[in-house]
mmCIF file of C-alpha atoms and ligand atoms in Angstrom:
data_model
loop_
_atom_site.group_PDB
_atom_site.id
_atom_site.type_symbol
_atom_site.label_atom_id
_atom_site.label_comp_id
_atom_site.label_asym_id
_atom_site.label_seq_id
_atom_site.Cartn_x
_atom_site.Cartn_y
_atom_site.Cartn_z
ATOM 1 C CA MET A 25 12.503 3.102 -11.760
ATOM 2 C CA GLY A 26 12.922 2.559 -15.582
ATOM 3 C CA SER A 27 12.747 5.769 -17.510
ATOM 4 C CA GLY A 28 9.792 4.432 -19.620
ATOM 5 C CA ASN A 29 7.568 4.841 -16.476
ATOM 6 C CA VAL A 30 8.546 8.445 -15.919
ATOM 7 C CA VAL A 31 6.708 11.538 -17.486
ATOM 8 C CA GLU A 32 7.110 15.104 -16.976
ATOM 9 C CA THR A 33 4.535 16.367 -15.103
ATOM 10 C CA THR A 34 4.132 19.896 -12.978
ATOM 11 C CA THR A 35 4.529 19.484 -9.154
ATOM 12 C CA THR A 36 0.915 20.502 -8.843
ATOM 13 C CA THR A 37 -0.428 17.960 -11.036
ATOM 14 C CA THR A 38 -1.982 14.883 -9.364
ATOM 15 C CA THR A 39 -3.795 11.892 -10.823
ATOM 16 C CA THR A 40 -7.527 12.259 -10.220
ATOM 17 C CA ALA A 41 -10.565 10.019 -10.844
ATOM 18 C CA THR A 42 -12.354 10.549 -14.021
ATOM 19 C CA THR A 43 -15.879 11.735 -13.893
ATOM 20 C CA THR A 44 -17.067 10.195 -17.048
ATOM 21 C CA THR A 45 -15.763 6.945 -18.544
ATOM 22 C CA SER A 46 -13.793 7.692 -21.887
ATOM 23 C CA SER A 47 -12.763 5.357 -24.481
ATOM 24 C CA THR A 48 -9.710 6.755 -24.627
ATOM 25 C CA PHE A 49 -8.912 6.569 -20.720
ATOM 26 C CA MET A 50 -6.667 3.756 -20.657
ATOM 27 C CA SER A 51 -4.809 4.234 -23.902
ATOM 28 C CA ASP A 52 -4.034 7.763 -22.626
ATOM 29 C CA PHE A 53 -2.839 6.310 -19.425
ATOM 30 C CA ILE A 54 -0.829 3.723 -21.312
ATOM 31 C CA GLY A 55 0.707 6.764 -23.329
ATOM 32 C CA LYS A 56 1.672 8.672 -19.912
ATOM 33 C CA CYS A 57 3.480 5.789 -18.821
ATOM 34 C CA GLY A 58 5.683 5.515 -21.794
ATOM 35 C CA GLY A 59 3.701 2.652 -23.618
ATOM 36 C CA ASN A 60 3.689 0.100 -20.903
ATOM 37 C CA VAL A 61 1.695 -0.166 -17.472
ATOM 38 C CA VAL A 62 3.031 -2.053 -14.477
ATOM 39 C CA ILE A 63 0.394 -3.275 -12.556
ATOM 40 C CA ASP A 64 1.046 -4.362 -8.586
ATOM 41 C CA GLY A 65 1.693 -8.054 -7.416
ATOM 42 C CA GLY A 66 0.068 -10.533 -5.506
ATOM 43 C CA PHE A 67 -1.522 -8.469 -2.547
ATOM 44 C CA ALA A 68 -3.256 -10.726 -0.025
ATOM 45 C CA THR A 69 -0.314 -13.254 -0.217
ATOM 46 C CA GLU A 70 2.026 -10.490 0.413
ATOM 47 C CA LEU A 71 0.146 -9.426 3.570
ATOM 48 C CA GLU A 72 0.551 -12.979 4.760
ATOM 49 C CA ARG A 73 4.387 -12.917 3.969
ATOM 50 C CA HIS A 74 4.180 -9.881 6.369
ATOM 51 C CA GLY A 75 2.542 -12.138 9.011
ATOM 52 C CA ALA A 76 -1.224 -11.246 8.459
ATOM 53 C CA ASP A 77 -3.380 -14.526 9.146
ATOM 54 C CA LEU A 78 -5.878 -14.504 6.566
ATOM 55 C CA ASN A 79 -7.598 -17.943 7.138
ATOM 56 C CA ASP A 80 -10.911 -16.304 7.163
ATOM 57 C CA PRO A 81 -13.918 -15.761 4.761
ATOM 58 C CA LEU A 82 -12.813 -12.089 4.324
ATOM 59 C CA TRP A 83 -9.200 -13.317 3.312
ATOM 60 C CA SER A 84 -7.385 -9.975 2.550
ATOM 61 C CA ALA A 85 -10.105 -7.836 3.462
ATOM 62 C CA LYS A 86 -9.763 -9.033 6.931
ATOM 63 C CA CYS A 87 -7.034 -6.917 7.230
ATOM 64 C CA LEU A 88 -9.044 -3.473 6.628
ATOM 65 C CA VAL A 89 -10.611 -4.273 10.208
ATOM 66 C CA ASP A 90 -7.472 -5.621 12.124
ATOM 67 C CA SER A 91 -4.218 -4.157 10.569
ATOM 68 C CA PRO A 92 -4.878 -1.361 7.771
ATOM 69 C CA HIS A 93 -1.193 -0.366 8.483
ATOM 70 C CA LEU A 94 -0.224 -3.631 6.995
ATOM 71 C CA VAL A 95 -2.603 -2.863 3.754
ATOM 72 C CA ARG A 96 -0.756 0.495 3.568
ATOM 73 C CA ARG A 97 2.553 -1.063 3.983
ATOM 74 C CA VAL A 98 1.901 -3.421 0.934
ATOM 75 C CA HIS A 99 0.529 -0.664 -1.336
ATOM 76 C CA LEU A 100 3.899 1.180 -0.480
ATOM 77 C CA ASP A 101 5.988 -1.611 -1.005
ATOM 78 C CA TYR A 102 4.503 -2.019 -4.654
ATOM 79 C CA LEU A 103 4.599 1.694 -5.281
ATOM 80 C CA ASP A 104 8.484 1.547 -4.606
ATOM 81 C CA ALA A 105 8.745 -1.416 -6.713
ATOM 82 C CA GLY A 106 7.419 0.645 -9.477
ATOM 83 C CA ALA A 107 3.532 0.053 -10.047
ATOM 84 C CA ASN A 108 1.685 2.184 -12.091
ATOM 85 C CA ILE A 109 -1.760 0.794 -10.975
ATOM 86 C CA ILE A 110 -2.333 -0.371 -7.248
ATOM 87 C CA LEU A 111 -5.529 -2.619 -6.604
ATOM 88 C CA THR A 112 -7.302 -2.374 -3.307
ATOM 89 C CA ALA A 113 -7.556 -4.622 -0.355
ATOM 90 C CA SER A 114 -11.454 -5.095 -1.243
ATOM 91 C CA TYR A 115 -10.925 -8.325 -3.408
ATOM 92 C CA GLN A 116 -12.987 -10.489 -1.013
ATOM 93 C CA ALA A 117 -14.537 -7.635 0.891
ATOM 94 C CA THR A 118 -18.501 -7.588 0.225
ATOM 95 C CA ILE A 119 -21.321 -6.297 2.435
ATOM 96 C CA GLN A 120 -22.587 -9.557 2.663
ATOM 97 C CA GLY A 121 -19.312 -11.137 4.283
ATOM 98 C CA PHE A 122 -18.912 -8.146 6.404
ATOM 99 C CA GLU A 123 -22.503 -8.549 7.771
ATOM 100 C CA ALA A 124 -21.971 -12.430 8.319
ATOM 101 C CA LYS A 125 -19.368 -11.261 10.871
ATOM 102 C CA GLY A 126 -21.541 -9.084 12.548
ATOM 103 C CA PHE A 127 -20.821 -5.742 10.987
ATOM 104 C CA SER A 128 -23.742 -3.451 10.137
ATOM 105 C CA LYS A 129 -24.437 -2.385 6.572
ATOM 106 C CA GLU A 130 -23.258 1.264 7.433
ATOM 107 C CA GLU A 131 -19.936 -0.299 8.940
ATOM 108 C CA ALA A 132 -19.425 -2.803 5.646
ATOM 109 C CA GLU A 133 -19.983 0.016 3.233
ATOM 110 C CA ALA A 134 -17.479 2.117 5.249
ATOM 111 C CA LEU A 135 -15.047 -0.654 5.164
ATOM 112 C CA LEU A 136 -15.267 -0.905 1.404
ATOM 113 C CA ARG A 137 -14.616 3.133 1.347
ATOM 114 C CA LYS A 138 -11.696 2.481 3.660
ATOM 115 C CA SER A 139 -9.877 0.062 1.037
ATOM 116 C CA VAL A 140 -9.909 2.874 -1.371
ATOM 117 C CA GLU A 141 -8.890 5.571 1.282
ATOM 118 C CA ILE A 142 -5.692 3.341 2.274
ATOM 119 C CA ALA A 143 -4.715 2.969 -1.278
ATOM 120 C CA CYS A 144 -5.267 6.687 -2.038
ATOM 121 C CA GLU A 145 -3.311 7.468 1.133
ATOM 122 C CA ALA A 146 -0.482 5.453 0.054
ATOM 123 C CA ARG A 147 -0.193 7.114 -3.166
ATOM 124 C CA GLU A 148 0.072 10.489 -1.603
ATOM 125 C CA ILE A 149 2.520 9.214 1.031
ATOM 126 C CA TYR A 150 4.565 7.714 -2.114
ATOM 127 C CA TYR A 151 4.365 11.164 -4.006
ATOM 128 C CA ASP A 152 5.506 13.248 -1.150
ATOM 129 C CA ARG A 153 8.399 11.111 -0.380
ATOM 130 C CA CYS A 154 9.335 11.634 -4.176
ATOM 131 C CA THR A 155 9.034 15.443 -4.025
ATOM 132 C CA LYS A 156 11.101 15.145 -1.161
ATOM 133 C CA ASP A 157 13.848 12.929 -2.405
ATOM 134 C CA SER A 158 13.800 15.128 -6.024
ATOM 135 C CA TRP A 159 13.895 18.407 -4.004
ATOM 136 C CA ASP A 160 17.407 19.227 -5.430
ATOM 137 C CA PHE A 161 16.623 17.860 -8.817
ATOM 138 C CA MET A 162 13.554 20.145 -9.500
ATOM 139 C CA GLU A 163 13.997 22.713 -12.070
ATOM 140 C CA ASN A 164 11.576 25.614 -12.817
ATOM 141 C CA GLY A 165 8.902 24.056 -10.524
ATOM 142 C CA ARG A 166 8.858 20.863 -12.498
ATOM 143 C CA THR A 167 9.736 17.255 -11.348
ATOM 144 C CA SER A 168 9.319 13.859 -12.770
ATOM 145 C CA ARG A 169 6.335 12.326 -11.311
ATOM 146 C CA ARG A 170 5.200 8.603 -12.028
ATOM 147 C CA PRO A 171 1.648 8.077 -12.944
ATOM 148 C CA ILE A 172 -0.175 6.183 -10.568
ATOM 149 C CA LEU A 173 -3.961 4.737 -10.425
ATOM 150 C CA VAL A 174 -5.957 3.401 -7.635
ATOM 151 C CA ALA A 175 -8.117 0.311 -8.937
ATOM 152 C CA ALA A 176 -10.922 -0.528 -6.650
ATOM 153 C CA SER A 177 -10.846 -4.462 -6.677
ATOM 154 C CA VAL A 178 -13.919 -6.604 -6.961
ATOM 155 C CA GLY A 179 -13.416 -10.392 -6.768
ATOM 156 C CA SER A 180 -15.795 -12.901 -7.979
ATOM 157 C CA TYR A 181 -18.987 -14.241 -6.326
ATOM 158 C CA GLY A 182 -16.925 -17.509 -6.074
ATOM 159 C CA ALA A 183 -14.141 -15.351 -3.816
ATOM 160 C CA TYR A 184 -16.865 -14.370 -1.399
ATOM 161 C CA LEU A 185 -18.008 -18.016 -0.992
ATOM 162 C CA ALA A 186 -14.536 -18.690 -0.172
ATOM 163 C CA ASP A 187 -14.572 -22.469 -1.179
ATOM 164 C CA GLY A 188 -12.520 -22.618 -4.213
ATOM 165 C CA SER A 189 -15.257 -21.989 -6.648
ATOM 166 C CA GLU A 190 -13.376 -18.615 -7.989
ATOM 167 C CA TYR A 191 -11.135 -21.567 -9.799
ATOM 168 C CA SER A 192 -13.835 -23.716 -10.936
ATOM 169 C CA GLY A 193 -16.524 -21.127 -11.862
ATOM 170 C CA ASN A 194 -19.068 -23.493 -10.864
ATOM 171 C CA TYR A 195 -21.913 -21.698 -9.114
ATOM 172 C CA GLY A 196 -24.564 -24.312 -9.498
ATOM 173 C CA ASP A 197 -28.099 -23.600 -11.182
ATOM 174 C CA ALA A 198 -29.356 -21.530 -8.469
ATOM 175 C CA ILE A 199 -27.413 -18.683 -9.164
ATOM 176 C CA THR A 200 -28.567 -16.767 -12.128
ATOM 177 C CA LEU A 201 -27.746 -13.465 -13.656
ATOM 178 C CA GLU A 202 -30.061 -11.290 -11.513
ATOM 179 C CA THR A 203 -28.503 -13.252 -8.506
ATOM 180 C CA LEU A 204 -25.035 -12.182 -9.593
ATOM 181 C CA LYS A 205 -26.192 -8.594 -10.269
ATOM 182 C CA ASP A 206 -28.151 -7.889 -7.056
ATOM 183 C CA PHE A 207 -25.238 -9.712 -5.268
ATOM 184 C CA ASN A 208 -22.767 -6.991 -6.552
ATOM 185 C CA ARG A 209 -25.006 -3.899 -6.911
ATOM 186 C CA ARG A 210 -24.260 -2.057 -3.683
ATOM 187 C CA ARG A 211 -20.427 -2.826 -3.525
ATOM 188 C CA VAL A 212 -20.087 -1.810 -6.994
ATOM 189 C CA GLN A 213 -21.943 1.488 -6.351
ATOM 190 C CA ILE A 214 -20.006 2.320 -3.265
ATOM 191 C CA LEU A 215 -16.461 1.673 -4.962
ATOM 192 C CA ALA A 216 -17.435 3.772 -7.821
ATOM 193 C CA ASN A 217 -18.118 6.798 -5.615
ATOM 194 C CA SER A 218 -15.163 6.184 -3.280
ATOM 195 C CA GLY A 219 -12.368 8.108 -5.170
ATOM 196 C CA ALA A 220 -10.916 5.113 -6.785
ATOM 197 C CA ASP A 221 -9.867 5.637 -10.597
ATOM 198 C CA LEU A 222 -11.299 2.561 -11.754
ATOM 199 C CA ILE A 223 -12.835 -0.438 -10.735
ATOM 200 C CA ALA A 224 -10.932 -3.823 -11.210
ATOM 201 C CA PHE A 225 -13.102 -6.934 -11.911
ATOM 202 C CA GLU A 226 -10.686 -9.807 -11.273
ATOM 203 C CA THR A 227 -10.666 -13.208 -11.571
ATOM 204 C CA ILE A 228 -13.989 -13.733 -13.318
ATOM 205 C CA PRO A 229 -14.223 -17.643 -13.448
ATOM 206 C CA ASN A 230 -17.695 -17.807 -16.089
ATOM 207 C CA LYS A 231 -19.502 -15.838 -18.674
ATOM 208 C CA LEU A 232 -22.344 -15.459 -16.572
ATOM 209 C CA GLU A 233 -20.509 -13.296 -14.130
ATOM 210 C CA ALA A 234 -18.836 -11.114 -16.821
ATOM 211 C CA LYS A 235 -22.514 -10.471 -18.435
ATOM 212 C CA ALA A 236 -23.462 -9.676 -14.671
ATOM 213 C CA TYR A 237 -20.810 -6.859 -14.186
ATOM 214 C CA ALA A 238 -21.612 -5.543 -18.002
ATOM 215 C CA GLU A 239 -25.174 -5.363 -17.385
ATOM 216 C CA LEU A 240 -24.656 -3.442 -13.810
ATOM 217 C CA LEU A 241 -22.283 -1.128 -15.046
ATOM 218 C CA GLU A 242 -24.616 -0.208 -17.711
ATOM 219 C CA GLU A 243 -27.793 -0.053 -15.525
ATOM 220 C CA GLU A 244 -26.255 1.851 -12.725
ATOM 221 C CA GLY A 245 -24.863 4.404 -15.054
ATOM 222 C CA ILE A 246 -21.156 3.681 -13.274
ATOM 223 C CA GLU A 247 -19.226 6.675 -14.253
ATOM 224 C CA ILE A 248 -15.452 5.334 -13.680
ATOM 225 C CA PRO A 249 -14.115 2.914 -16.013
ATOM 226 C CA ALA A 250 -13.558 -0.832 -15.085
ATOM 227 C CA TRP A 251 -11.220 -3.730 -16.431
ATOM 228 C CA PHE A 252 -12.383 -7.251 -16.744
ATOM 229 C CA SER A 253 -10.063 -9.861 -15.980
ATOM 230 C CA PHE A 254 -10.533 -13.589 -16.156
ATOM 231 C CA ASN A 255 -8.740 -16.634 -15.066
ATOM 232 C CA SER A 256 -7.815 -19.638 -16.751
ATOM 233 C CA LYS A 257 -6.365 -23.271 -16.118
ATOM 234 C CA ASP A 258 -5.876 -24.687 -19.485
ATOM 235 C CA GLY A 259 -4.883 -21.679 -21.522
ATOM 236 C CA ILE A 260 -7.944 -22.072 -23.760
ATOM 237 C CA ASN A 261 -11.126 -21.401 -21.631
ATOM 238 C CA VAL A 262 -11.888 -19.525 -18.453
ATOM 239 C CA VAL A 263 -11.895 -21.863 -15.452
ATOM 240 C CA SER A 264 -15.575 -22.780 -15.876
ATOM 241 C CA GLY A 265 -14.949 -24.077 -19.388
ATOM 242 C CA ASP A 266 -16.493 -21.143 -21.117
ATOM 243 C CA PRO A 267 -14.447 -19.872 -24.269
ATOM 244 C CA ILE A 268 -12.311 -16.886 -23.572
ATOM 245 C CA SER A 269 -13.479 -15.643 -26.425
ATOM 246 C CA GLU A 270 -16.937 -15.283 -25.481
ATOM 247 C CA CYS A 271 -15.984 -13.858 -22.238
ATOM 248 C CA VAL A 272 -13.938 -11.105 -23.901
ATOM 249 C CA SER A 273 -16.702 -10.383 -26.303
ATOM 250 C CA ILE A 274 -18.906 -9.368 -23.465
ATOM 251 C CA ALA A 275 -16.058 -6.924 -22.150
ATOM 252 C CA ASP A 276 -15.736 -5.744 -25.704
ATOM 253 C CA SER A 277 -19.197 -4.620 -26.042
ATOM 254 C CA CYS A 278 -19.310 -2.735 -22.775
ATOM 255 C CA LYS A 279 -18.174 0.649 -23.165
ATOM 256 C CA GLN A 280 -17.069 1.297 -19.710
ATOM 257 C CA VAL A 281 -14.454 -1.721 -19.897
ATOM 258 C CA VAL A 282 -11.269 -0.067 -20.761
ATOM 259 C CA ALA A 283 -9.211 -3.049 -20.761
ATOM 260 C CA VAL A 284 -9.702 -6.785 -20.727
ATOM 261 C CA GLY A 285 -7.251 -9.555 -19.834
ATOM 262 C CA ILE A 286 -5.900 -12.299 -17.513
ATOM 263 C CA ASN A 287 -5.028 -12.744 -13.820
ATOM 264 C CA CYS A 288 -4.157 -15.493 -11.317
ATOM 265 C CA THR A 289 -3.128 -17.804 -14.003
ATOM 266 C CA PRO A 290 0.119 -19.927 -14.230
ATOM 267 C CA PRO A 291 2.692 -18.021 -16.624
ATOM 268 C CA ARG A 292 2.955 -20.790 -19.020
ATOM 269 C CA PHE A 293 -0.736 -20.140 -20.340
ATOM 270 C CA ILE A 294 -0.453 -16.271 -20.806
ATOM 271 C CA HIS A 295 1.196 -16.031 -24.343
ATOM 272 C CA GLY A 296 -1.584 -18.107 -25.733
ATOM 273 C CA LEU A 297 -4.198 -16.346 -24.127
ATOM 274 C CA ILE A 298 -2.953 -12.919 -25.181
ATOM 275 C CA THR A 299 -3.144 -13.971 -28.781
ATOM 276 C CA SER A 300 -6.736 -15.385 -28.513
ATOM 277 C CA ILE A 301 -7.899 -11.986 -26.616
ATOM 278 C CA ARG A 302 -6.356 -9.824 -29.147
ATOM 279 C CA LYS A 303 -8.476 -11.604 -31.886
ATOM 280 C CA VAL A 304 -11.588 -10.546 -30.196
ATOM 281 C CA THR A 305 -10.892 -6.946 -28.953
ATOM 282 C CA SER A 306 -8.811 -3.863 -29.636
ATOM 283 C CA LYS A 307 -8.998 -2.919 -26.091
ATOM 284 C CA PRO A 308 -5.893 -2.783 -23.974
ATOM 285 C CA VAL A 309 -4.781 -6.206 -22.765
ATOM 286 C CA LEU A 310 -3.487 -6.459 -19.085
ATOM 287 C CA ILE A 311 -1.926 -9.660 -17.818
ATOM 288 C CA TYR A 312 -1.037 -10.379 -14.053
ATOM 289 C CA PRO A 313 -0.231 -14.136 -13.772
ATOM 290 C CA ASN A 314 0.115 -15.860 -10.327
ATOM 291 C CA SER A 315 3.671 -17.686 -9.649
ATOM 292 C CA GLY A 316 2.381 -20.916 -11.274
ATOM 293 C CA GLU A 317 1.438 -22.572 -8.064
ATOM 294 C CA THR A 318 -1.938 -24.091 -7.636
ATOM 295 C CA TYR A 319 -4.729 -23.337 -5.146
ATOM 296 C CA ASP A 320 -6.103 -26.224 -2.986
ATOM 297 C CA GLY A 321 -9.411 -24.810 -1.882
ATOM 298 C CA GLN A 322 -9.998 -27.702 0.629
ATOM 299 C CA THR A 323 -6.724 -27.206 2.380
ATOM 300 C CA LYS A 324 -6.441 -23.367 1.730
ATOM 301 C CA GLN A 325 -2.829 -23.775 0.681
ATOM 302 C CA TRP A 326 -0.692 -23.052 -2.550
ATOM 303 C CA VAL A 327 0.926 -25.877 -3.908
ATOM 304 C CA LYS A 328 3.968 -26.493 -6.402
ATOM 305 C CA SER A 329 3.045 -27.514 -9.663
ATOM 306 C CA SER A 330 5.109 -27.825 -12.711
ATOM 307 C CA GLY A 331 4.674 -24.094 -13.770
ATOM 308 C CA ASN A 332 7.010 -21.302 -13.549
ATOM 309 C CA VAL A 333 8.003 -19.570 -10.414
ATOM 310 C CA ASP A 334 7.847 -16.012 -10.227
ATOM 311 C CA GLU A 335 11.500 -15.100 -10.754
ATOM 312 C CA ASP A 336 10.953 -16.930 -14.186
ATOM 313 C CA PHE A 337 8.059 -15.330 -15.617
ATOM 314 C CA VAL A 338 9.746 -11.751 -15.670
ATOM 315 C CA SER A 339 11.778 -13.093 -18.635
ATOM 316 C CA TYR A 340 8.584 -13.364 -20.873
ATOM 317 C CA ILE A 341 7.291 -9.958 -20.096
ATOM 318 C CA VAL A 342 8.836 -8.797 -23.500
ATOM 319 C CA LYS A 343 7.232 -11.547 -25.553
ATOM 320 C CA TRP A 344 4.150 -11.060 -24.047
ATOM 321 C CA ARG A 345 4.395 -7.276 -24.873
ATOM 322 C CA GLU A 346 4.979 -8.374 -28.510
ATOM 323 C CA ALA A 347 1.986 -10.403 -28.488
ATOM 324 C CA GLY A 348 -0.136 -7.549 -27.711
ATOM 325 C CA ALA A 349 -0.266 -6.925 -23.777
ATOM 326 C CA SER A 350 0.425 -3.643 -22.501
ATOM 327 C CA LEU A 351 -0.281 -3.763 -18.862
ATOM 328 C CA PHE A 352 1.696 -6.134 -16.530
ATOM 329 C CA GLY A 353 1.914 -7.238 -13.137
ATOM 330 C CA GLY A 354 1.508 -10.606 -10.723
ATOM 331 C CA CYS A 355 -1.141 -12.255 -8.932
ATOM 332 C CA CYS A 356 -1.043 -14.634 -6.018
ATOM 333 C CA ARG A 357 2.516 -15.616 -4.512
ATOM 334 C CA THR A 358 4.207 -12.749 -6.591
ATOM 335 C CA THR A 359 5.870 -10.215 -4.733
ATOM 336 C CA PRO A 360 7.219 -6.513 -4.801
ATOM 337 C CA LYS A 361 10.390 -8.347 -6.276
ATOM 338 C CA THR A 362 8.606 -9.813 -9.236
ATOM 339 C CA ILE A 363 6.886 -6.479 -9.966
ATOM 340 C CA ARG A 364 10.624 -4.639 -9.619
ATOM 341 C CA GLY A 365 11.529 -7.151 -12.265
ATOM 342 C CA ILE A 366 8.627 -6.248 -14.627
ATOM 343 C CA ALA A 367 9.167 -2.447 -14.179
ATOM 344 C CA THR A 368 13.118 -3.168 -15.187
ATOM 345 C CA ALA A 369 12.235 -5.707 -18.279
ATOM 346 C CA LEU A 370 9.970 -3.057 -19.469
ATOM 347 C CA SER A 371 12.164 -0.150 -19.093
ATOM 348 C CA ASP A 372 15.303 -1.891 -20.407
ATOM 349 C CA LYS A 373 12.933 -2.587 -23.398
ATOM 350 C CA ASN A 374 12.548 1.225 -24.195
HETATM 351 C C1 LIG B 411 -7.227 -14.939 -6.175
HETATM 352 S S1 LIG B 411 -6.628 -13.703 -6.817
HETATM 353 C C2 LIG B 411 -6.502 -12.182 -6.138
HETATM 354 C C3 LIG B 411 -6.198 -10.659 -6.637
HETATM 355 C C4 LIG B 411 -6.052 -9.687 -5.440
HETATM 356 N N1 LIG B 411 -5.756 -8.715 -5.876
HETATM 357 C C5 LIG B 411 -4.759 -10.148 -4.865
HETATM 358 O O1 LIG B 411 -3.631 -10.040 -5.016
HETATM 359 O O2 LIG B 411 -4.948 -10.531 -3.579
HETATM 360 ZN ZN1 LIG B 412 -4.599 -14.471 -7.419
#
């Protein structure tokens, strides 16, 4: 691991969840990580690479039910690759989605909690291994320990629909702010009290959904921090066509939001989007692009486009850092190899 990612802590210190949202939560964490934070990479697509069949409305959340060992394995692979933040397998885990599969409300809630438990367990296993490996190098009871946060993933309403609308942002007129708030309320409450360090609202495709999350965080008095991450397919707007500036403004006005940025977007759009985001907010900027391939919601396949492949975008990380981002990872079709490349690129810079 790059030295930029290692800080001195005592052996007894663990990364613990915050109980109150703090405006300095993320800047403190970035400081602890040496100025740059490594986020993990594609989770669902990595489960598939390990043989999981995710052709299901629950997508990666299906593995919470039938292969939790694989979920733990992928978290550990990203920790081994250098991640400072791991995202749980709850992206497409919703109470409504589990109920549609025949689970009770209680079972559905337990599965949401389980996504966080597995990620926390992976962090403990990783730390235990590091402690054992570095036993000979400990001095005065002190050892180096990489700061690691567990982020509870919340995918968009479009992800739950599993019809590709997370990439169109078009929910139709019947879906209102209240619909979206009601849909997410219980899920967000459960994840906020699950032991996760923060909530990652991912792949937000439109302004309405950003507004719903912001209002929900306020109304429910959610006490752990959150990040808002949008997706774009033109480098100017979020996928629905809503201007990125308006979406980021919503995140900027929400006190629980500690970072804002872009995920599951082709690498070629990232630089311009960072510049647009910086104009609207001084909150830390996160980016975790996909491999540059495009998801076909009809065939449920990733298809090659003229974008960059994952090996390529690692070479842009330093430029994206200069443009003002400070948290970097990968989304769909990126792998632990991508994340190792990012960690190396950032530590070489320091
Ligand atoms: C469609 S974006 C998916 C994001 C999620 N964190 C994953 O990597 O599986
Ligand atoms: Zn993705």
